[in-house]
CSV table of C-alpha atoms in Angstrom, one decimal:
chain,number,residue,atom,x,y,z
A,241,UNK,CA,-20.5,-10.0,-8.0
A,242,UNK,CA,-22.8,-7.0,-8.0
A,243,UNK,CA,-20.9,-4.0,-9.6
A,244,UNK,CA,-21.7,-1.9,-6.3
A,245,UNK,CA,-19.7,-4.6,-4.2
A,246,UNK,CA,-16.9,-4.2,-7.5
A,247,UNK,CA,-16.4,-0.5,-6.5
A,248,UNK,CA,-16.9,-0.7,-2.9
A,249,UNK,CA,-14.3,-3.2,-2.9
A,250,UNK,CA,-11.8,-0.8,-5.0
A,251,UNK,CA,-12.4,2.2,-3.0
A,252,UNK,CA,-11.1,0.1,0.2
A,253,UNK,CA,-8.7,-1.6,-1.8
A,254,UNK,CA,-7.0,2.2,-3.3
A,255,UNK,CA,-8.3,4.1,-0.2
A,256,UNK,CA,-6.7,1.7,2.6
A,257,UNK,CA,-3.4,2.7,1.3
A,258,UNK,CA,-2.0,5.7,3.2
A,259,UNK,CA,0.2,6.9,0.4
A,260,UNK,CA,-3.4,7.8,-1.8
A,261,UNK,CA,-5.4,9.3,0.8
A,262,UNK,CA,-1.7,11.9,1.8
A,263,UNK,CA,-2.3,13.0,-2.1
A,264,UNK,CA,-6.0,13.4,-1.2
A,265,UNK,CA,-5.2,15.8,1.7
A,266,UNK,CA,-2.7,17.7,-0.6
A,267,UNK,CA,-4.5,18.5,-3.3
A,268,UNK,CA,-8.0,18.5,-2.4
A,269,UNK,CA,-8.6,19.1,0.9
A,270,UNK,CA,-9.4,23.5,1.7
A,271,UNK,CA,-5.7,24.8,1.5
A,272,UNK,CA,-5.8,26.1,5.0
A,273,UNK,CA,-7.5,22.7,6.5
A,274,UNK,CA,-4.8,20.7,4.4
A,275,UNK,CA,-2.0,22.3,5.7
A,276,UNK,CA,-3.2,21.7,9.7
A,277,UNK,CA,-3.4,17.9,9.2
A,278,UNK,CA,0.0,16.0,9.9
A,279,UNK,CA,0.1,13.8,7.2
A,280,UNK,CA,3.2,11.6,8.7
A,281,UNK,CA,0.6,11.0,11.9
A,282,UNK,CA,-2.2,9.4,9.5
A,283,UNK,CA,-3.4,6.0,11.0
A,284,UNK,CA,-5.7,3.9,9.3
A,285,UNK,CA,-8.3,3.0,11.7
A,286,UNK,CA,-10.1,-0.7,12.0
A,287,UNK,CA,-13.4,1.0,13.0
A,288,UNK,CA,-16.1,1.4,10.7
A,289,UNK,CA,-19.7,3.7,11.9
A,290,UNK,CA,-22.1,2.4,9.4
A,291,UNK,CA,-24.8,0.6,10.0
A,292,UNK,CA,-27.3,-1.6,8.3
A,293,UNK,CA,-29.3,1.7,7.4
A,294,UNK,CA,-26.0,3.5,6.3
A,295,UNK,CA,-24.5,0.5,4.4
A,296,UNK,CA,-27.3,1.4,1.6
A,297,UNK,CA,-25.7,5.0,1.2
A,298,UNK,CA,-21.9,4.7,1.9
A,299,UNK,CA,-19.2,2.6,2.8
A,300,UNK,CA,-16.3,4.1,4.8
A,301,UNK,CA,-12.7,4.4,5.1
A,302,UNK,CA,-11.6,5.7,8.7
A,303,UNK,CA,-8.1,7.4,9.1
A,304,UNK,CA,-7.0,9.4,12.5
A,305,UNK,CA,-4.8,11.6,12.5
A,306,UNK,CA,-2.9,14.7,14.7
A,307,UNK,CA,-4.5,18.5,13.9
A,308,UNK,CA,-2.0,21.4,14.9
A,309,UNK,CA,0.3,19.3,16.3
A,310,UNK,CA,-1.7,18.3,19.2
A,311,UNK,CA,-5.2,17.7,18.6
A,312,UNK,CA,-6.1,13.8,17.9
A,313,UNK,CA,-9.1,14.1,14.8
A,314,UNK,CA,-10.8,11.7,12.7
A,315,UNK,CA,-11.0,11.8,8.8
A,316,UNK,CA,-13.9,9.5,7.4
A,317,UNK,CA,-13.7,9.1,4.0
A,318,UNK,CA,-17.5,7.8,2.7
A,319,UNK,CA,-18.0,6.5,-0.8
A,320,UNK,CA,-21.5,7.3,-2.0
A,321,UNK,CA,-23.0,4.3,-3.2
A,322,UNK,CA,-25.9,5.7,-5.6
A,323,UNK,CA,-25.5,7.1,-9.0
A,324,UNK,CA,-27.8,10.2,-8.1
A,325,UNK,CA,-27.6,12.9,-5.2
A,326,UNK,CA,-28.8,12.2,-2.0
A,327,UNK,CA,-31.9,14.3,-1.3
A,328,UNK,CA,-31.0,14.9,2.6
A,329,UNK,CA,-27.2,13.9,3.0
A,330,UNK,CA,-27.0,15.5,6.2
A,331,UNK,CA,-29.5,12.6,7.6
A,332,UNK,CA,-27.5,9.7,7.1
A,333,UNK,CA,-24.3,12.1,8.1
A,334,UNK,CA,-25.5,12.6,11.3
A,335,UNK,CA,-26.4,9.3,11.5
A,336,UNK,CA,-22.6,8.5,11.0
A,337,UNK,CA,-21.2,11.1,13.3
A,338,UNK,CA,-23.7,10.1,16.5
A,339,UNK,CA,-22.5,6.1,15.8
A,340,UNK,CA,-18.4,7.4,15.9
A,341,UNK,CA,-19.3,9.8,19.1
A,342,UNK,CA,-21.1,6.7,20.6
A,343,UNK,CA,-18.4,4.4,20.3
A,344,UNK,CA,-16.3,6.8,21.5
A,345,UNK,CA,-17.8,7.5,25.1
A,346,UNK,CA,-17.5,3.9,25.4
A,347,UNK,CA,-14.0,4.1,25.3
A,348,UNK,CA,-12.7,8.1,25.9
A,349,UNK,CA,-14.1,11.5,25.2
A,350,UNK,CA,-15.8,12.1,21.7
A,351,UNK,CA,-13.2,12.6,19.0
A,352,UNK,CA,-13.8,15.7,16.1
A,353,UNK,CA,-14.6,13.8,12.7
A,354,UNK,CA,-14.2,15.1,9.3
A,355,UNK,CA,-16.8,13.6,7.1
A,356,UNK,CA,-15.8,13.7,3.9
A,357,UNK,CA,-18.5,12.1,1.0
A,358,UNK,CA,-16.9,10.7,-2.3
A,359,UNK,CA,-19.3,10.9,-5.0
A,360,UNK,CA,-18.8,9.5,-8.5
A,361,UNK,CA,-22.3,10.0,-10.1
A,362,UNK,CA,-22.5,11.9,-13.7
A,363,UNK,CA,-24.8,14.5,-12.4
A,364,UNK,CA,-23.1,17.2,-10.4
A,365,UNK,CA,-23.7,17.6,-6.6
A,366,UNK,CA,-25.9,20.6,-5.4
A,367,UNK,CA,-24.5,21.3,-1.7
A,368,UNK,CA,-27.0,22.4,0.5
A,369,UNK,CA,-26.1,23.3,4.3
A,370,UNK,CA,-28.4,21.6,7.1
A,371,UNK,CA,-30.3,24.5,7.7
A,372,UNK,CA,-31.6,25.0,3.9
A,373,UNK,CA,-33.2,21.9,4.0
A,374,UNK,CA,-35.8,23.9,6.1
A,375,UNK,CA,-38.1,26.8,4.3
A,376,UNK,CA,-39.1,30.1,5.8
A,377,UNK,CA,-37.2,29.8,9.2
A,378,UNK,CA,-36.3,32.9,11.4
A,379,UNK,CA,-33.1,33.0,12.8
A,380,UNK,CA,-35.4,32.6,16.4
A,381,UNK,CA,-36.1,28.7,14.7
A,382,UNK,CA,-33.2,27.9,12.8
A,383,UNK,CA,-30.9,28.2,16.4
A,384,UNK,CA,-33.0,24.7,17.0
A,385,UNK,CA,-31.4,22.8,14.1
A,386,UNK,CA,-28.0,21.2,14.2
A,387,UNK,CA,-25.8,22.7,11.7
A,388,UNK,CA,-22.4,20.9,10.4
A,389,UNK,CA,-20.8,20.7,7.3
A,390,UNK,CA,-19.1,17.8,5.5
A,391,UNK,CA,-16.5,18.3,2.3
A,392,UNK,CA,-17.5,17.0,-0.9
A,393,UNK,CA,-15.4,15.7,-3.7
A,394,UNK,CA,-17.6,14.9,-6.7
A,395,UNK,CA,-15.4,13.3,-9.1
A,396,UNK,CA,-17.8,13.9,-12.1
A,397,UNK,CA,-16.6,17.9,-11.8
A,398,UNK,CA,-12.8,17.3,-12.8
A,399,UNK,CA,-11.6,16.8,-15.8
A,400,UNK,CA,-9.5,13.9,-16.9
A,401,UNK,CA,-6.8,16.6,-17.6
A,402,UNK,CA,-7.0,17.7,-14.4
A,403,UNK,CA,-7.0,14.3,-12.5
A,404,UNK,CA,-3.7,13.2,-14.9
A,405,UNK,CA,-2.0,16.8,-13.2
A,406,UNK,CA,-2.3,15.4,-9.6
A,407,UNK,CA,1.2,14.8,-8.0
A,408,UNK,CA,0.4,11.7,-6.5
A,409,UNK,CA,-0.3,8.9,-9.5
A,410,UNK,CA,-2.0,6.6,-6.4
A,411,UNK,CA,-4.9,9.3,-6.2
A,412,UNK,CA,-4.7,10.2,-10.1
A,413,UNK,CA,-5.9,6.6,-11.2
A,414,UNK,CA,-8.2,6.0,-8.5
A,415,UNK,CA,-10.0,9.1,-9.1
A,416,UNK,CA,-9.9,8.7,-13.5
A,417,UNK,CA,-11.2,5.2,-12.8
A,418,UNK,CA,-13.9,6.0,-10.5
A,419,UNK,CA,-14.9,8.7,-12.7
A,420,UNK,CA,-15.4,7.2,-16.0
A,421,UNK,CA,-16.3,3.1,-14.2
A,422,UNK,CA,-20.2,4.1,-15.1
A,423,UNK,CA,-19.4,4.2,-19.1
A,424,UNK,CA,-19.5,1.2,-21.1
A,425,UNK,CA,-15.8,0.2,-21.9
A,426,UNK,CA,-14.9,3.3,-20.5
A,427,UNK,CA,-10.9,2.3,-20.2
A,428,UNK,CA,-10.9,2.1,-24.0
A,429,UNK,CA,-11.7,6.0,-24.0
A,430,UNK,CA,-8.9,6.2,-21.9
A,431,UNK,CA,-6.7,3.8,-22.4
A,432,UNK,CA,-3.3,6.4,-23.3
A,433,UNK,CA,-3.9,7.9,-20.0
A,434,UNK,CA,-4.6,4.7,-18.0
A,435,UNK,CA,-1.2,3.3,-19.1
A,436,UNK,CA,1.2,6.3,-18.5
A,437,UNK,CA,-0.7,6.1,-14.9
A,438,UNK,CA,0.1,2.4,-14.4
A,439,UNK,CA,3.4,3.0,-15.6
A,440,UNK,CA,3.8,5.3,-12.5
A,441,UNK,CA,2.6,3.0,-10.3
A,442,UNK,CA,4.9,0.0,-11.4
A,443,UNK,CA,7.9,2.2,-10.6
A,444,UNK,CA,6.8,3.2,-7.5
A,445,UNK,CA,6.7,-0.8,-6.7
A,446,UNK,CA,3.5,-1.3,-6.3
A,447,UNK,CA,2.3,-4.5,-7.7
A,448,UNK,CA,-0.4,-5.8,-5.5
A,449,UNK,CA,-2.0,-2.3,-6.6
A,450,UNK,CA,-1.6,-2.8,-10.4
A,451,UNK,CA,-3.9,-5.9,-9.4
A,452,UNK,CA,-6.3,-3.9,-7.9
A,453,UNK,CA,-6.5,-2.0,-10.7
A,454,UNK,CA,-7.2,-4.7,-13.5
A,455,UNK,CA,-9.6,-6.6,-11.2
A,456,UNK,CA,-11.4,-3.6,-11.1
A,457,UNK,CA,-11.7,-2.7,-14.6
A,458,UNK,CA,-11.7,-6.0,-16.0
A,459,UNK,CA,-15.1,-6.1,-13.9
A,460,UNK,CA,-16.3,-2.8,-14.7
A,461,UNK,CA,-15.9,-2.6,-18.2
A,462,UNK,CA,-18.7,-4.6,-19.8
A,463,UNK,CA,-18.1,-5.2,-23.1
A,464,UNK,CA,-13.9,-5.1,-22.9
A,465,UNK,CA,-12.6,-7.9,-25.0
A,466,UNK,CA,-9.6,-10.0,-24.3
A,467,UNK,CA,-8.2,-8.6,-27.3
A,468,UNK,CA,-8.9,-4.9,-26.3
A,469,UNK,CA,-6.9,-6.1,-23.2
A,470,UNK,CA,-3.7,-7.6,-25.0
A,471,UNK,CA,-3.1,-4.0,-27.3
A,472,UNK,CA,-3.6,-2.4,-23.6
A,473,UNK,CA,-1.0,-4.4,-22.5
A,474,UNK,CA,1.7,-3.7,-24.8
A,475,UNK,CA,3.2,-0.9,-23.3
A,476,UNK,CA,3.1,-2.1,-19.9
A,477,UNK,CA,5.7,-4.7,-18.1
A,478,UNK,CA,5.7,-8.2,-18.9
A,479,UNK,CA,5.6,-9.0,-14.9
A,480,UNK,CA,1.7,-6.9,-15.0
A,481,UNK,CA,1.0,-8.2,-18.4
A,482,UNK,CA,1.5,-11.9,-16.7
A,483,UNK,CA,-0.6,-11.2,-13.8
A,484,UNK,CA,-3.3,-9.3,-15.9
A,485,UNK,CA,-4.0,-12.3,-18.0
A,486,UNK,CA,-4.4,-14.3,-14.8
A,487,UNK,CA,-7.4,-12.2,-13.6
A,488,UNK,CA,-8.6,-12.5,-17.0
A,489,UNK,CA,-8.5,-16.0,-17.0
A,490,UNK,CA,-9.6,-16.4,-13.8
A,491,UNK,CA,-12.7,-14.4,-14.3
A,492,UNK,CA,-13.6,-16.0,-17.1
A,493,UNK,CA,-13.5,-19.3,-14.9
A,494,UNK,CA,-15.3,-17.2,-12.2
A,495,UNK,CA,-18.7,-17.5,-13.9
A,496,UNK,CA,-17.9,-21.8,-13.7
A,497,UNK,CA,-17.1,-22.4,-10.4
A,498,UNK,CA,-20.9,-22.6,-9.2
A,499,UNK,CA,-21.4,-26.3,-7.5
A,500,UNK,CA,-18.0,-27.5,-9.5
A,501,UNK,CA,-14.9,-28.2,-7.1
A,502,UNK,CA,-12.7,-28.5,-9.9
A,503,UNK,CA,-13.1,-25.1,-11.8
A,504,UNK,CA,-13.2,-23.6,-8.1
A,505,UNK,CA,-9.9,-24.9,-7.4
A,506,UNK,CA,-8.5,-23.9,-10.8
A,507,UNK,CA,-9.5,-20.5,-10.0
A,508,UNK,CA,-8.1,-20.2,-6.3
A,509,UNK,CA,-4.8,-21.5,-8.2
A,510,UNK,CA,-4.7,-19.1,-10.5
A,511,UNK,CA,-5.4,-16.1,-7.9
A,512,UNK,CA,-2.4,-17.4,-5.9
A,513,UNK,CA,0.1,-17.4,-8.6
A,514,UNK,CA,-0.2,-13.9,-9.2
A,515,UNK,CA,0.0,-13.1,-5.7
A,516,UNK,CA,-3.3,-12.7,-4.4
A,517,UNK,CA,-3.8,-14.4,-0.4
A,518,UNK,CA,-6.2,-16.3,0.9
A,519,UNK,CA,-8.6,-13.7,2.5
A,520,UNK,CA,-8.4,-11.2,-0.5
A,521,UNK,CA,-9.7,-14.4,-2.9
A,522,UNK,CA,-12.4,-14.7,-0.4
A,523,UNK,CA,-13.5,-11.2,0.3
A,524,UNK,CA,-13.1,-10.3,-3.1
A,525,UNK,CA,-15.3,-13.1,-4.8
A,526,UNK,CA,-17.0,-13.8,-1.8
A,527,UNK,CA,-15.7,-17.3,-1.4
A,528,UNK,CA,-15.4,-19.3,1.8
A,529,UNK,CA,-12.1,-18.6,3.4
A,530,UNK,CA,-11.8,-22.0,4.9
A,531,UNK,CA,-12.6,-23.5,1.6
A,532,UNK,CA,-9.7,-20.9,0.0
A,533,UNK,CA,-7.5,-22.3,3.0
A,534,UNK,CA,-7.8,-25.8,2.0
A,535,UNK,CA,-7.1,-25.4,-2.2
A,536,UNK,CA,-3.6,-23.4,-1.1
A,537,UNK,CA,-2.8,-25.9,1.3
A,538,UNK,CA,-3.0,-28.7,-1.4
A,539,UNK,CA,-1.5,-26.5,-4.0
C-alpha cells in the first residue's frame, strides 16, 4: 500500500473518533475559540469537500458542531499530504471552502467552516495571511483580495514531552506517531513512551484503536523486526500482544496474496480473528469487499 494511503488511512481511522478530536479542541485550539465550541454537540459528518484536485493536498475529516450555544459551524480537520509546505495554501483552502458553501446552498444557507490544516512535515510551517502572498499592494488594492484565515497545527513544533503531557492519551499517540512516522524505525526511539500511551488506551477500552495503532506502525516503520516487536510487546496485555502478532502475520502474508486465493484467504482469516470487519479489511488493503464477504462467509 503506498505509505501516503498508510497515514491517510490512520488519520481517519484516530480522527473519526469523537473522543480525540474533544482533546484536540481542548488543548489546541485558541483558548477563547476553544471554550465557544460545545464539545458534547460535536457530530461527525459523512461529507467530504475535496476534490480530485484537493485529494493531492489533503484528506479531510468533517465534524459540525454548536458555537455559543446557538450557532450551527463546521470544523474541517485537513491532513496535509506532502512532506514540505505548501507554497500558496490559501488556494486549495478556498478551493475547499467554495466546495462546502456549494453543497450547502443545495441543501440550506451556507454554514461557517473552520479549516483547520494538520501538517506533519520536519520543516516548520511559515504562516503567511492571504494578503501577503501579494507584494507592494495599497490598502486601495488589497480591499480586492479575499482574506480568511485557517489554524495550523504543525506537529513537527512540539516536543515529544509535550505531546506525552496532553490530557487526552487518544490525541497524545496520534500526534507522537504522526510526528516521528517519517523516521526510519522511528517507534524504537520511542518505544518507553509509545507503551505507557497504549497502556492508556487499553484501559480506556479501546481495542479496535490499539489495532489501529500497530497496523499503522507496523507499516510505517521500515526496518522494525519481529523481534523488535516481541520486547515491545512485553509490557503490554496479552489480549493486544495476541492481536499484534496477527497483523504481523498477516502482513507478512500481505505481500503473497497477489493472484493466490489461498494466501488471500489466509489473510482475511487472520484479520477477522482479531476483530477486524469486512469493509475495514477491504478499505484498508484495498481488497474487494465482495471477495472479503465471501472468505467470512466460509469461515
Amino acid at each position: 500500500m503506498p505509505i501516503d494511503n498508510v497515514h491517510d488511512k490512520f488519520f481517519k481511522d484516530s480522527f473519526s473518533r469523537k473522543q480525540l478530536v474533544e482533546g484536540l479542541i481542548q488543548e489546541l485550539f485558541p483558548k477563547e475559540l476553544g471554550q465557544k465550541i460545545d464539545l458534547a454537540s460535536l457530530e461527525l459528518s459523512n461529507n467530504s469537500y475535496t476534490d480530485e484536485k484537493l485529494e493531492e493536498h489533503f484528506a479531510d475529516i468533517v465534524y459540525q458542531c454548536t458555537y455559543q450555544d446557538s450557532k450551527k459551524i463546521r470544523v474541517a480537520l485537513l491532513f496535509e499530504h506532502k512532506s514540505y509546505q505548501e507554497k500558496y495554501p490559501h488556494y486549495q483552502l478556498l478551493r475547499y471552502l467554495l466546495n462546502a458553501w456549494e453543497q450547502d446552498h443545495k441543501e440550506k444557507e451556507p454554514m461557517l467552516t473552520i479549516p483547520i490544516v494538520i501538517y506533519h512535515g520536519k520543516n516548520r510551517w511559515r504562516y503567511q495571511s492571504f494578503p501577503q502572498y501579494f507584494k507592494g499592494l495599497d490598502t486601495d488594492l488589497i480591499r480586492f483580495l479575499p482574506d480568511f484565515n485557517y489554524l495550523l497545527l504543525d506537529i513537527s513544533q512540539f516536543s515529544d514531552e509535550q505531546i506525552t503531557g496532553f490530557s487526552n492519551k487518544f490525541l497524545a499517540l496520534s500526534w507522537i506517531l504522526l510526528k516521528n512516522s517519517r523516521t526510519k524505525s522511528y517507534l524504537l526511539n520511542i518505544t518507553n513512551t509509545f507503551v505507557e500511551l497504549i497502556k492508556a488506551i487499553e484501559s480506556a477500552g479501546d481495542m479496535s484503536y490499539v489495532r489501529s495503532v500497530f497496523l499503522y506502525v507496523i507499516s510505517t516503520n521500515e526496518h522494525l523486526t519481529k523481534q523488535n516487536i516481541v520486547e515491545i510487546l512485553q509490557n503490554i496485555s496479552t489480549q493486544t500482544n495476541n492481536v499484534t502478532m496477527s497483523i504481523l502475520e498477516a502482513r507478512q502474508l500481505e505481500g503473497k496474496i497477489e493472484g493466490k486465493e489461498e494466501a488471500t484467504i489466509l489473510f482475511v482469516q487472520k484479520l477477522v480473528k482479531i476483530g477486524m470487519d469486512s469493509a475495514t479489511i477491504a478499505q484498508t488493503f484495498d481488497l474487494p469487499q465482495n471477495k472479503v464477504e465471501e472468505i467470512i462467509a466460509k469461515m
